[in-house]
Amino acid sequence: IAQERMFYNSCRAARLLHWIRSRSSPSSYQSPMATPHDSNGTQGSAPRRKRPWRKPREAVGPGTATEPAASKQRVQADPLPRDSGLRSSSSGLRSSPVQSQPSLTSRQTTDSGPELVELNGSIMEGGGQILRNSMAMSCLLGRPVHITRIRAGRSTPGLRPQHLAGIQLISSLCGGRLEGDYVGSTEVTFYPQAIQGGKFVADTQTAGSICLLLQASLPCLLFSPPAGPSPSQVTLRGGTDAQMAPPIDYLTSVFRPIVSKFGVKFDCDLKKRGFFPRGGGEVVVTPSPVQSLSPVCITDPGHVTKVTINSFVAGAVPIKVAHQMSRAAKQLVVRQLDGVTVETNDTQEPPARATGNGSGIIAIAETSTGCLLAGSAIGRKGEPAERTGRSAAEELVAGVRAGGCVDEHLQDQLIVLMALACGKSVVRTGPVTLHTRTAIHVAELMTRATFTTRRLEGQDQKGEGHMIECTGIGLQNKHF
């Protein structure tokens, strides 16, 4: 296209120069586009060179985003052989950079290939969750996805190292093709292939959360080929205990037991903890592939029977900091939750099991019906250990009083599994978070599963209970 434009501009300039000179001295000037003489000695003109053909641009309506012509040609010329098993629809509006516009549309890449889903990454929560969930479901369903305006509302828009490591891991799991995968990119296109087995590595090279890497890749790992002589395995490197993300202890002590109700099983071997700013943590995850996911019914929160408080320190942080955190957390839990047994475990990590200095605490409540809720906090430089402990305890107490069977951190992590399960799943939660609403929105559009959310009657404002119901698509593992 660039060469065609250069040729067209040069021809246009020559014609303009010819017109100007012919106007100034029409009798003496000869056109550069004419031949000197023909075979008979008379002056003739060469055939006029035609303007290069250019594909007409598609008509777009108000508020509609357009794409470069090269991008459209690339999509049309690269059909994917994989059959997703879903019926395709090319109706709907295109994505708009305005958040009030529809966030996702579909269009057919070829006459027989899967549809390209276009998604506005700045809608609703507008963060990395949209990227992780849409990429995972694209990999599982074989539906190419084009995500624009990634993290557009953040102070540093576009992909950060942890987001980049997550989407590259998903692409590696299926041998797909990824475009726009660089730090700072606000637009990504992903063409998935069939999920493969093997050993994979994802390294954020920062303190980016390892737990968020697993959140993105675990659904794909569950539908990988069944374990053979060399089962699938993924090594995740980065931060095990990071701000604004669940710690690794939440993953092993809360997330894993609850998702086992779907039939999800995986081993999680913590090799080394990593903290801000260096990272350096390492976790090895070995999943057990499933043929399909079972629906769940988690609707009875019961009453709290036991609270376990685990605190740790690493590096040069003294063990007394762990004692101070757990003691402050226990005092608050005993005061707020009457008649509950509280156990504390304080740990000093060996030097070989941690990179850098750090500390953290997690308080886990177990109920009479087997529900698990938690509150956690990471130690910060200059913050008293007692404040860190109380912060974790306050988060736990708030989760218990919300009246849900799962806490606010687990809500959105269950949405993808509910959408993929065979049949109807029901989960009781507290107030539905924006992360959860965003996850539901993306899951409905990517998988066409149906969700309903209703508020429970008779709940006061401090205990705003909700029921989230989903009829899943019953995705089957083709490798079984």
CSV table of C-alpha atoms in Angstrom, one decimal:
chain,number,residue,atom,x,y,z
A,1,ILE,CA,0.0,0.0,0.0
A,2,ALA,CA,2.9,2.4,0.8
A,3,GLN,CA,4.5,1.7,-2.6
A,4,GLU,CA,1.2,2.3,-4.4
A,5,ARG,CA,0.7,5.6,-2.6
A,6,MET,CA,4.3,6.7,-3.5
A,7,PHE,CA,3.7,5.8,-7.2
A,8,TYR,CA,0.3,7.5,-7.3
A,9,ASN,CA,1.8,10.7,-5.7
A,10,SER,CA,4.7,10.8,-8.2
A,11,CYS,CA,2.3,10.5,-11.1
A,12,ARG,CA,0.1,13.1,-9.7
A,13,ALA,CA,3.0,15.5,-9.2
A,14,ALA,CA,4.2,14.9,-12.9
A,15,ARG,CA,0.7,15.7,-14.2
A,16,LEU,CA,0.5,18.9,-12.1
A,17,LEU,CA,3.9,20.1,-13.3
A,18,HIS,CA,2.9,19.4,-17.0
A,19,TRP,CA,-0.2,21.4,-16.6
A,20,ILE,CA,1.7,24.4,-15.0
A,21,ARG,CA,4.3,24.5,-17.7
A,22,SER,CA,1.9,24.1,-20.6
A,23,ARG,CA,-0.1,27.0,-19.2
A,24,SER,CA,3.0,29.2,-19.1
A,25,SER,CA,4.4,28.3,-22.6
A,26,PRO,CA,2.0,26.0,-24.4
A,27,SER,CA,3.8,26.1,-27.8
A,28,SER,CA,7.2,25.0,-26.6
A,29,TYR,CA,6.6,22.6,-23.8
A,30,GLN,CA,6.4,18.9,-24.3
A,31,SER,CA,4.7,16.6,-21.9
A,32,PRO,CA,7.0,14.2,-20.0
A,33,MET,CA,4.3,11.6,-20.4
A,34,ALA,CA,4.6,11.8,-24.3
A,35,THR,CA,6.9,9.8,-26.6
A,36,PRO,CA,9.3,11.9,-28.7
A,37,HIS,CA,8.2,10.6,-32.1
A,38,ASP,CA,6.5,7.6,-33.5
A,39,SER,CA,7.9,5.5,-36.4
A,40,ASN,CA,6.4,7.9,-38.9
A,41,GLY,CA,8.1,10.9,-37.5
A,42,THR,CA,5.0,12.3,-35.9
A,43,GLN,CA,4.7,13.1,-32.2
A,44,GLY,CA,2.5,10.6,-30.3
A,45,SER,CA,1.4,10.1,-26.7
A,46,ALA,CA,2.1,7.0,-24.6
A,47,PRO,CA,-0.8,5.3,-23.0
A,48,ARG,CA,-1.8,7.0,-19.8
A,49,ARG,CA,-0.8,5.0,-16.7
A,50,LYS,CA,-3.8,4.0,-14.7
A,51,ARG,CA,-4.2,4.9,-11.0
A,52,PRO,CA,-3.4,1.8,-9.0
A,53,TRP,CA,-6.5,-0.1,-7.7
A,54,ARG,CA,-7.3,0.5,-4.1
A,55,LYS,CA,-9.8,-1.4,-2.0
A,56,PRO,CA,-12.7,0.8,-1.1
A,57,ARG,CA,-13.1,1.6,2.5
A,58,GLU,CA,-16.1,0.2,4.3
A,59,ALA,CA,-18.8,2.6,5.3
A,60,VAL,CA,-19.0,3.2,9.0
A,61,GLY,CA,-21.6,4.8,11.1
A,62,PRO,CA,-21.3,7.4,13.8
A,63,GLY,CA,-19.2,6.3,16.8
A,64,THR,CA,-17.8,3.3,14.9
A,65,ALA,CA,-14.1,2.4,15.1
A,66,THR,CA,-12.2,1.5,11.9
A,67,GLU,CA,-9.3,-0.7,11.3
A,68,PRO,CA,-6.3,-0.4,8.9
A,69,ALA,CA,-6.9,-2.1,5.6
A,70,ALA,CA,-3.8,-4.2,6.1
A,71,SER,CA,-5.2,-5.7,9.3
A,72,LYS,CA,-8.4,-6.7,7.6
A,73,GLN,CA,-6.6,-8.3,4.7
A,74,ARG,CA,-4.4,-10.2,7.1
A,75,VAL,CA,-7.3,-11.6,9.0
A,76,GLN,CA,-9.1,-12.6,5.8
A,77,ALA,CA,-6.0,-14.3,4.3
A,78,ASP,CA,-5.2,-16.4,7.4
A,79,PRO,CA,-8.1,-18.8,8.1
A,80,LEU,CA,-7.8,-21.1,11.0
A,81,PRO,CA,-8.3,-24.8,10.5
A,82,ARG,CA,-9.6,-25.5,13.9
A,83,ASP,CA,-13.4,-26.0,14.4
A,84,SER,CA,-14.5,-24.4,17.6
A,85,GLY,CA,-17.8,-26.3,17.8
A,86,LEU,CA,-19.8,-23.1,18.2
A,87,ARG,CA,-22.3,-21.6,15.9
A,88,SER,CA,-21.0,-18.2,14.6
A,89,SER,CA,-22.9,-15.0,14.3
A,90,SER,CA,-21.7,-12.0,12.4
A,91,SER,CA,-24.4,-9.6,13.6
A,92,GLY,CA,-24.0,-6.8,16.0
A,93,LEU,CA,-22.2,-3.4,16.3
A,94,ARG,CA,-18.5,-2.9,16.2
A,95,SER,CA,-16.5,-1.9,19.2
A,96,SER,CA,-16.3,1.7,20.0
A,97,PRO,CA,-13.7,3.6,22.1
A,98,VAL,CA,-16.5,5.2,24.1
A,99,GLN,CA,-17.3,3.0,27.1
A,100,SER,CA,-21.0,3.6,26.6
A,101,GLN,CA,-20.9,1.8,23.3
A,102,PRO,CA,-21.2,-2.0,22.9
A,103,SER,CA,-18.0,-3.7,24.0
A,104,LEU,CA,-17.9,-6.7,21.8
A,105,THR,CA,-18.9,-7.8,18.3
A,106,SER,CA,-18.2,-10.7,16.0
A,107,ARG,CA,-17.4,-10.9,12.3
A,108,GLN,CA,-16.5,-13.9,10.1
A,109,THR,CA,-12.8,-14.1,9.2
A,110,THR,CA,-13.5,-16.4,6.3
A,111,ASP,CA,-16.5,-18.2,4.8
A,112,SER,CA,-15.7,-21.3,6.8
A,113,GLY,CA,-13.3,-20.1,9.6
A,114,PRO,CA,-14.2,-19.0,13.1
A,115,GLU,CA,-15.3,-15.5,13.8
A,116,LEU,CA,-13.1,-12.7,15.0
A,117,VAL,CA,-14.4,-11.3,18.3
A,118,GLU,CA,-13.7,-7.6,18.8
A,119,LEU,CA,-13.5,-6.4,22.5
A,120,ASN,CA,-13.1,-3.0,24.0
A,121,GLY,CA,-10.6,-3.5,26.9
A,122,SER,CA,-11.6,-0.3,28.7
A,123,ILE,CA,-15.1,-1.1,29.6
A,124,MET,CA,-16.4,-1.7,33.2
A,125,GLU,CA,-13.4,-2.7,35.4
A,126,GLY,CA,-11.1,-1.9,32.5
A,127,GLY,CA,-8.0,-3.7,33.7
A,128,GLY,CA,-6.0,-6.8,33.1
A,129,GLN,CA,-8.9,-9.1,34.1
A,130,ILE,CA,-10.7,-8.4,30.7
A,131,LEU,CA,-7.5,-9.4,28.9
A,132,ARG,CA,-6.9,-12.6,31.0
A,133,ASN,CA,-10.5,-13.9,30.8
A,134,SER,CA,-11.0,-13.1,27.1
A,135,MET,CA,-7.7,-14.6,26.1
A,136,ALA,CA,-8.3,-17.8,28.1
A,137,MET,CA,-11.8,-18.3,26.6
A,138,SER,CA,-10.5,-17.6,23.1
A,139,CYS,CA,-7.9,-20.3,23.6
A,140,LEU,CA,-10.5,-22.8,24.9
A,141,LEU,CA,-13.2,-22.1,22.3
A,142,GLY,CA,-10.9,-21.5,19.3
A,143,ARG,CA,-12.4,-18.0,18.7
A,144,PRO,CA,-9.8,-15.4,17.5
A,145,VAL,CA,-10.1,-12.2,19.5
A,146,HIS,CA,-9.0,-8.6,18.9
A,147,ILE,CA,-8.8,-6.5,22.1
A,148,THR,CA,-8.4,-2.7,21.8
A,149,ARG,CA,-8.0,0.1,24.4
A,150,ILE,CA,-6.2,-2.2,26.8
A,151,ARG,CA,-6.2,-0.6,30.3
A,152,ALA,CA,-6.9,2.7,28.7
A,153,GLY,CA,-8.1,4.3,31.9
A,154,ARG,CA,-5.0,3.4,34.0
A,155,SER,CA,-2.2,5.8,34.8
A,156,THR,CA,0.1,3.6,32.7
A,157,PRO,CA,-2.2,2.3,29.9
A,158,GLY,CA,-1.4,-0.8,27.8
A,159,LEU,CA,0.3,-4.1,28.7
A,160,ARG,CA,2.6,-4.2,31.7
A,161,PRO,CA,5.1,-7.0,32.1
A,162,GLN,CA,2.8,-9.2,34.1
A,163,HIS,CA,0.0,-8.9,31.5
A,164,LEU,CA,2.4,-9.7,28.7
A,165,ALA,CA,3.7,-12.8,30.4
A,166,GLY,CA,0.2,-14.0,31.0
A,167,ILE,CA,-1.0,-13.7,27.4
A,168,GLN,CA,2.2,-15.1,26.0
A,169,LEU,CA,1.8,-18.1,28.3
A,170,ILE,CA,-1.8,-18.7,26.9
A,171,SER,CA,-0.5,-18.4,23.4
A,172,SER,CA,2.2,-20.9,24.1
A,173,LEU,CA,-0.3,-23.4,25.6
A,174,CYS,CA,-2.1,-23.7,22.2
A,175,GLY,CA,0.7,-22.8,19.8
A,176,GLY,CA,-1.4,-19.7,18.7
A,177,ARG,CA,-0.3,-16.5,17.0
A,178,LEU,CA,-0.2,-13.3,19.0
A,179,GLU,CA,0.1,-9.8,17.5
A,180,GLY,CA,0.8,-6.6,19.5
A,181,ASP,CA,2.5,-8.5,22.4
A,182,TYR,CA,4.9,-5.9,23.8
A,183,VAL,CA,5.0,-3.7,26.9
A,184,GLY,CA,2.8,-0.6,26.4
A,185,SER,CA,0.7,-2.1,23.6
A,186,THR,CA,-3.0,-1.1,23.8
A,187,GLU,CA,-4.1,-3.5,21.1
A,188,VAL,CA,-3.7,-7.3,20.9
A,189,THR,CA,-5.0,-9.8,18.3
A,190,PHE,CA,-4.9,-13.5,19.2
A,191,TYR,CA,-5.4,-16.5,16.8
A,192,PRO,CA,-5.6,-19.7,18.9
A,193,GLN,CA,-4.9,-23.3,17.9
A,194,ALA,CA,-5.5,-26.6,19.6
A,195,ILE,CA,-4.3,-26.8,23.2
A,196,GLN,CA,-1.1,-28.8,23.6
A,197,GLY,CA,0.6,-30.6,26.4
A,198,GLY,CA,4.1,-30.0,27.6
A,199,LYS,CA,6.2,-28.0,30.0
A,200,PHE,CA,5.9,-24.2,29.9
A,201,VAL,CA,7.5,-21.2,31.7
A,202,ALA,CA,6.1,-17.8,32.3
A,203,ASP,CA,8.3,-15.1,33.9
A,204,THR,CA,7.1,-11.6,34.6
A,205,GLN,CA,10.7,-10.5,35.4
A,206,THR,CA,9.1,-8.2,38.0
A,207,ALA,CA,7.1,-8.7,41.2
A,208,GLY,CA,3.9,-9.2,39.0
A,209,SER,CA,1.5,-11.6,40.6
A,210,ILE,CA,2.1,-15.3,40.0
A,211,CYS,CA,-1.5,-16.0,41.1
A,212,LEU,CA,-2.9,-13.8,38.3
A,213,LEU,CA,-0.7,-15.8,35.8
A,214,LEU,CA,-2.3,-19.0,37.1
A,215,GLN,CA,-5.8,-17.5,37.0
A,216,ALA,CA,-5.3,-16.8,33.3
A,217,SER,CA,-3.8,-20.1,32.3
A,218,LEU,CA,-5.5,-22.7,34.6
A,219,PRO,CA,-8.7,-23.1,32.5
A,220,CYS,CA,-6.6,-23.8,29.5
A,221,LEU,CA,-4.4,-26.3,31.3
A,222,LEU,CA,-7.5,-28.2,32.5
A,223,PHE,CA,-8.5,-28.9,28.9
A,224,SER,CA,-5.0,-30.0,27.8
A,225,PRO,CA,-4.2,-33.6,26.8
A,226,PRO,CA,-4.5,-36.1,29.6
A,227,ALA,CA,-1.4,-36.8,31.7
A,228,GLY,CA,0.9,-39.3,30.0
A,229,PRO,CA,4.6,-40.1,30.4
A,230,SER,CA,5.2,-36.3,30.5
A,231,PRO,CA,2.3,-34.5,32.0
A,232,SER,CA,1.7,-30.8,31.4
A,233,GLN,CA,3.5,-28.5,33.8
A,234,VAL,CA,3.9,-24.8,34.0
A,235,THR,CA,6.6,-22.9,36.0
A,236,LEU,CA,5.5,-19.4,37.0
A,237,ARG,CA,8.0,-16.7,38.2
A,238,GLY,CA,7.3,-13.3,39.7
A,239,GLY,CA,5.7,-12.1,42.9
A,240,THR,CA,4.1,-14.7,45.2
A,241,ASP,CA,2.9,-12.0,47.6
A,242,ALA,CA,2.0,-8.8,45.8
A,243,GLN,CA,-0.2,-5.8,46.5
A,244,MET,CA,-3.6,-5.7,44.7
A,245,ALA,CA,-3.6,-9.5,44.1
A,246,PRO,CA,-4.3,-12.6,46.1
A,247,PRO,CA,-1.2,-14.1,47.8
A,248,ILE,CA,0.0,-17.6,47.0
A,249,ASP,CA,-1.4,-18.9,50.4
A,250,TYR,CA,-4.9,-17.8,49.3
A,251,LEU,CA,-4.4,-19.8,46.1
A,252,THR,CA,-3.5,-23.0,48.0
A,253,SER,CA,-5.7,-22.7,51.0
A,254,VAL,CA,-8.9,-21.1,49.7
A,255,PHE,CA,-9.1,-21.2,45.9
A,256,ARG,CA,-7.9,-24.8,45.4
A,257,PRO,CA,-10.4,-26.4,47.8
A,258,ILE,CA,-13.4,-24.5,46.5
A,259,VAL,CA,-12.7,-25.1,42.8
A,260,SER,CA,-12.2,-28.8,43.5
A,261,LYS,CA,-16.1,-28.8,43.6
A,262,PHE,CA,-16.0,-28.3,39.8
A,263,GLY,CA,-13.6,-31.3,39.5
A,264,VAL,CA,-10.6,-29.0,39.2
A,265,LYS,CA,-7.4,-30.6,40.6
A,266,PHE,CA,-3.8,-29.3,40.4
A,267,ASP,CA,-0.6,-29.5,42.4
A,268,CYS,CA,1.0,-26.3,43.4
A,269,ASP,CA,4.6,-26.5,44.6
A,270,LEU,CA,5.9,-23.3,46.1
A,271,LYS,CA,9.7,-23.2,45.4
A,272,LYS,CA,10.4,-19.7,46.5
A,273,ARG,CA,8.6,-16.6,47.6
A,274,GLY,CA,9.1,-13.3,45.8
A,275,PHE,CA,8.3,-9.8,46.9
A,276,PHE,CA,8.1,-6.2,45.6
A,277,PRO,CA,10.2,-4.8,43.9
A,278,ARG,CA,12.5,-7.7,42.8
A,279,GLY,CA,10.0,-10.5,42.5
A,280,GLY,CA,12.0,-13.7,42.0
A,281,GLY,CA,9.3,-16.1,43.3
A,282,GLU,CA,8.7,-19.4,41.7
A,283,VAL,CA,5.8,-21.8,41.7
A,284,VAL,CA,5.4,-25.0,39.7
A,285,VAL,CA,1.9,-26.0,38.8
A,286,THR,CA,0.9,-29.5,37.6
A,287,PRO,CA,-2.8,-29.7,36.5
A,288,SER,CA,-5.0,-32.8,36.2
A,289,PRO,CA,-6.9,-32.4,32.9
A,290,VAL,CA,-10.6,-33.0,33.0
A,291,GLN,CA,-13.1,-34.2,30.4
A,292,SER,CA,-15.6,-31.6,31.5
A,293,LEU,CA,-16.3,-29.4,34.5
A,294,SER,CA,-19.1,-30.3,36.9
A,295,PRO,CA,-21.7,-27.6,38.0
A,296,VAL,CA,-21.7,-26.5,41.6
A,297,CYS,CA,-24.3,-25.5,44.1
A,298,ILE,CA,-22.7,-23.4,46.9
A,299,THR,CA,-25.7,-21.7,48.6
A,300,ASP,CA,-25.5,-22.3,52.4
A,301,PRO,CA,-22.9,-20.2,54.2
A,302,GLY,CA,-23.5,-21.9,57.5
A,303,HIS,CA,-21.7,-20.4,60.5
A,304,VAL,CA,-18.0,-19.9,61.2
A,305,THR,CA,-16.5,-22.8,63.3
A,306,LYS,CA,-12.8,-22.1,63.0
A,307,VAL,CA,-10.4,-19.4,62.0
A,308,THR,CA,-6.8,-20.1,61.1
A,309,ILE,CA,-4.2,-17.3,61.0
A,310,ASN,CA,-1.0,-17.9,59.1
A,311,SER,CA,1.8,-15.3,59.2
A,312,PHE,CA,5.3,-15.4,57.8
A,313,VAL,CA,8.5,-13.4,57.4
A,314,ALA,CA,11.4,-13.8,55.0
A,315,GLY,CA,14.8,-12.5,54.5
A,316,ALA,CA,16.1,-10.0,57.1
A,317,VAL,CA,12.6,-9.5,58.7
A,318,PRO,CA,12.7,-10.9,62.3
A,319,ILE,CA,10.2,-13.5,63.4
A,320,LYS,CA,8.8,-11.2,66.0
A,321,VAL,CA,7.0,-9.3,63.2
A,322,ALA,CA,5.1,-12.5,62.4
A,323,HIS,CA,4.1,-12.8,66.1
A,324,GLN,CA,2.9,-9.2,66.2
A,325,MET,CA,0.8,-9.6,63.0
A,326,SER,CA,-0.9,-12.8,64.2
A,327,ARG,CA,-1.5,-11.6,67.7
A,328,ALA,CA,-3.2,-8.3,66.5
A,329,ALA,CA,-5.3,-10.3,64.0
A,330,LYS,CA,-6.4,-12.9,66.6
A,331,GLN,CA,-7.4,-10.2,69.1
A,332,LEU,CA,-9.7,-8.5,66.5
A,333,VAL,CA,-11.2,-11.8,65.3
A,334,VAL,CA,-12.0,-13.0,68.9
A,335,ARG,CA,-13.6,-9.6,69.6
A,336,GLN,CA,-15.7,-9.6,66.4
A,337,LEU,CA,-16.7,-13.3,66.0
A,338,ASP,CA,-17.9,-14.6,69.3
A,339,GLY,CA,-17.2,-18.2,70.3
A,340,VAL,CA,-14.9,-19.0,67.3
A,341,THR,CA,-11.8,-21.1,67.8
A,342,VAL,CA,-8.7,-19.3,66.5
A,343,GLU,CA,-5.4,-20.9,65.7
A,344,THR,CA,-2.2,-19.1,64.7
A,345,ASN,CA,0.9,-20.3,62.8
A,346,ASP,CA,4.0,-18.1,62.6
A,347,THR,CA,6.7,-19.0,60.1
A,348,GLN,CA,10.3,-17.8,59.3
A,349,GLU,CA,11.0,-18.8,55.7
A,350,PRO,CA,14.5,-20.3,55.1
A,351,PRO,CA,16.9,-18.2,53.0
A,352,ALA,CA,16.6,-20.6,50.1
A,353,ARG,CA,12.8,-20.3,50.0
A,354,ALA,CA,12.6,-16.5,49.5
A,355,THR,CA,14.1,-13.8,47.3
A,356,GLY,CA,14.4,-10.5,49.2
A,357,ASN,CA,12.7,-9.3,52.4
A,358,GLY,CA,9.0,-9.6,53.0
A,359,SER,CA,6.2,-10.5,55.3
A,360,GLY,CA,2.5,-11.3,55.1
A,361,ILE,CA,-0.6,-12.7,56.8
A,362,ILE,CA,-3.7,-14.6,55.9
A,363,ALA,CA,-6.8,-15.3,58.1
A,364,ILE,CA,-9.0,-18.1,56.9
A,365,ALA,CA,-12.5,-18.8,58.2
A,366,GLU,CA,-14.1,-22.3,57.8
A,367,THR,CA,-17.8,-22.6,58.2
A,368,SER,CA,-20.1,-25.5,59.2
A,369,THR,CA,-21.0,-26.2,55.6
A,370,GLY,CA,-17.4,-26.3,54.3
A,371,CYS,CA,-17.2,-22.7,52.9
A,372,LEU,CA,-13.9,-20.9,53.1
A,373,LEU,CA,-13.5,-17.1,53.4
A,374,ALA,CA,-10.3,-15.2,53.9
A,375,GLY,CA,-8.6,-11.9,54.5
A,376,SER,CA,-5.0,-11.1,53.8
A,377,ALA,CA,-2.4,-8.4,53.9
A,378,ILE,CA,1.2,-7.8,52.9
A,379,GLY,CA,3.7,-6.1,55.1
A,380,ARG,CA,4.8,-2.7,53.9
A,381,LYS,CA,7.9,-0.8,54.7
A,382,GLY,CA,7.3,1.6,57.6
A,383,GLU,CA,3.9,0.1,58.5
A,384,PRO,CA,3.5,-1.3,62.0
A,385,ALA,CA,3.1,-5.1,62.0
A,386,GLU,CA,0.0,-4.8,64.2
A,387,ARG,CA,-1.7,-2.7,61.6
A,388,THR,CA,-1.0,-5.3,58.9
A,389,GLY,CA,-2.5,-8.0,61.1
A,390,ARG,CA,-5.6,-6.0,61.8
A,391,SER,CA,-6.1,-5.2,58.1
A,392,ALA,CA,-6.2,-8.9,57.3
A,393,ALA,CA,-8.6,-9.6,60.2
A,394,GLU,CA,-10.9,-6.8,59.2
A,395,GLU,CA,-11.1,-8.0,55.7
A,396,LEU,CA,-12.1,-11.5,56.9
A,397,VAL,CA,-14.7,-10.2,59.3
A,398,ALA,CA,-16.3,-8.1,56.5
A,399,GLY,CA,-16.4,-11.1,54.3
A,400,VAL,CA,-18.1,-13.2,56.9
A,401,ARG,CA,-20.7,-10.5,57.6
A,402,ALA,CA,-21.5,-10.0,53.9
A,403,GLY,CA,-23.5,-13.3,54.1
A,404,GLY,CA,-21.8,-15.0,51.1
A,405,CYS,CA,-20.4,-18.5,50.7
A,406,VAL,CA,-17.3,-17.0,49.0
A,407,ASP,CA,-15.4,-13.8,49.6
A,408,GLU,CA,-15.1,-10.9,47.2
A,409,HIS,CA,-11.7,-12.2,45.9
A,410,LEU,CA,-13.1,-15.6,44.9
A,411,GLN,CA,-16.3,-14.3,43.2
A,412,ASP,CA,-14.9,-13.3,39.9
A,413,GLN,CA,-12.4,-16.3,39.7
A,414,LEU,CA,-15.4,-18.7,39.6
A,415,ILE,CA,-17.2,-17.1,36.7
A,416,VAL,CA,-15.1,-18.7,33.9
A,417,LEU,CA,-15.5,-22.1,35.5
A,418,MET,CA,-19.2,-21.7,35.9
A,419,ALA,CA,-19.5,-20.6,32.2
A,420,LEU,CA,-17.6,-23.8,31.0
A,421,ALA,CA,-19.4,-26.3,33.3
A,422,CYS,CA,-22.0,-28.8,32.2
A,423,GLY,CA,-25.3,-27.6,33.6
A,424,LYS,CA,-26.5,-25.0,36.1
A,425,SER,CA,-24.3,-23.6,38.8
A,426,VAL,CA,-25.4,-21.5,41.7
A,427,VAL,CA,-23.2,-19.6,44.1
A,428,ARG,CA,-24.2,-17.3,46.9
A,429,THR,CA,-22.1,-14.2,47.4
A,430,GLY,CA,-22.0,-11.0,49.3
A,431,PRO,CA,-22.2,-7.7,47.3
A,432,VAL,CA,-21.3,-8.4,43.7
A,433,THR,CA,-18.1,-6.6,42.9
A,434,LEU,CA,-17.2,-4.7,39.7
A,435,HIS,CA,-14.6,-7.4,38.9
A,436,THR,CA,-17.4,-10.0,39.0
A,437,ARG,CA,-19.8,-8.0,36.8
A,438,THR,CA,-17.0,-7.6,34.3
A,439,ALA,CA,-16.2,-11.3,34.3
A,440,ILE,CA,-19.8,-12.1,33.8
A,441,HIS,CA,-20.1,-9.7,30.9
A,442,VAL,CA,-17.1,-11.1,29.1
A,443,ALA,CA,-18.0,-14.7,29.7
A,444,GLU,CA,-21.5,-14.2,28.3
A,445,LEU,CA,-20.2,-12.6,25.2
A,446,MET,CA,-17.3,-15.0,24.6
A,447,THR,CA,-19.1,-18.3,25.5
A,448,ARG,CA,-22.8,-17.5,25.2
A,449,ALA,CA,-23.4,-18.9,28.7
A,450,THR,CA,-26.3,-17.3,30.5
A,451,PHE,CA,-25.9,-15.6,33.9
A,452,THR,CA,-28.5,-14.2,36.3
A,453,THR,CA,-27.8,-12.3,39.4
A,454,ARG,CA,-30.5,-11.6,42.0
A,455,ARG,CA,-30.3,-10.0,45.4
A,456,LEU,CA,-31.6,-12.0,48.3
A,457,GLU,CA,-34.6,-10.7,50.1
A,458,GLY,CA,-34.5,-10.0,53.8
A,459,GLN,CA,-30.9,-8.9,53.8
A,460,ASP,CA,-29.9,-5.7,55.5
A,461,GLN,CA,-27.4,-3.3,53.9
A,462,LYS,CA,-24.4,-4.7,55.8
A,463,GLY,CA,-25.3,-8.2,54.7
A,464,GLU,CA,-26.1,-7.7,51.0
A,465,GLY,CA,-26.4,-11.3,49.8
A,466,HIS,CA,-26.7,-12.3,46.1
A,467,MET,CA,-27.2,-15.4,44.1
A,468,ILE,CA,-25.3,-15.8,40.9
A,469,GLU,CA,-26.7,-18.5,38.6
A,470,CYS,CA,-25.2,-19.7,35.4
A,471,THR,CA,-26.2,-22.3,32.7
A,472,GLY,CA,-22.8,-23.4,31.4
A,473,ILE,CA,-22.0,-24.4,27.9
A,474,GLY,CA,-20.6,-27.9,28.9
A,475,LEU,CA,-17.3,-27.6,27.2
A,476,GLN,CA,-15.7,-31.0,26.4
A,477,ASN,CA,-12.0,-31.9,26.3
A,478,LYS,CA,-11.4,-33.1,22.8
A,479,HIS,CA,-8.3,-35.0,23.9
A,480,PHE,CA,-10.3,-37.6,25.9
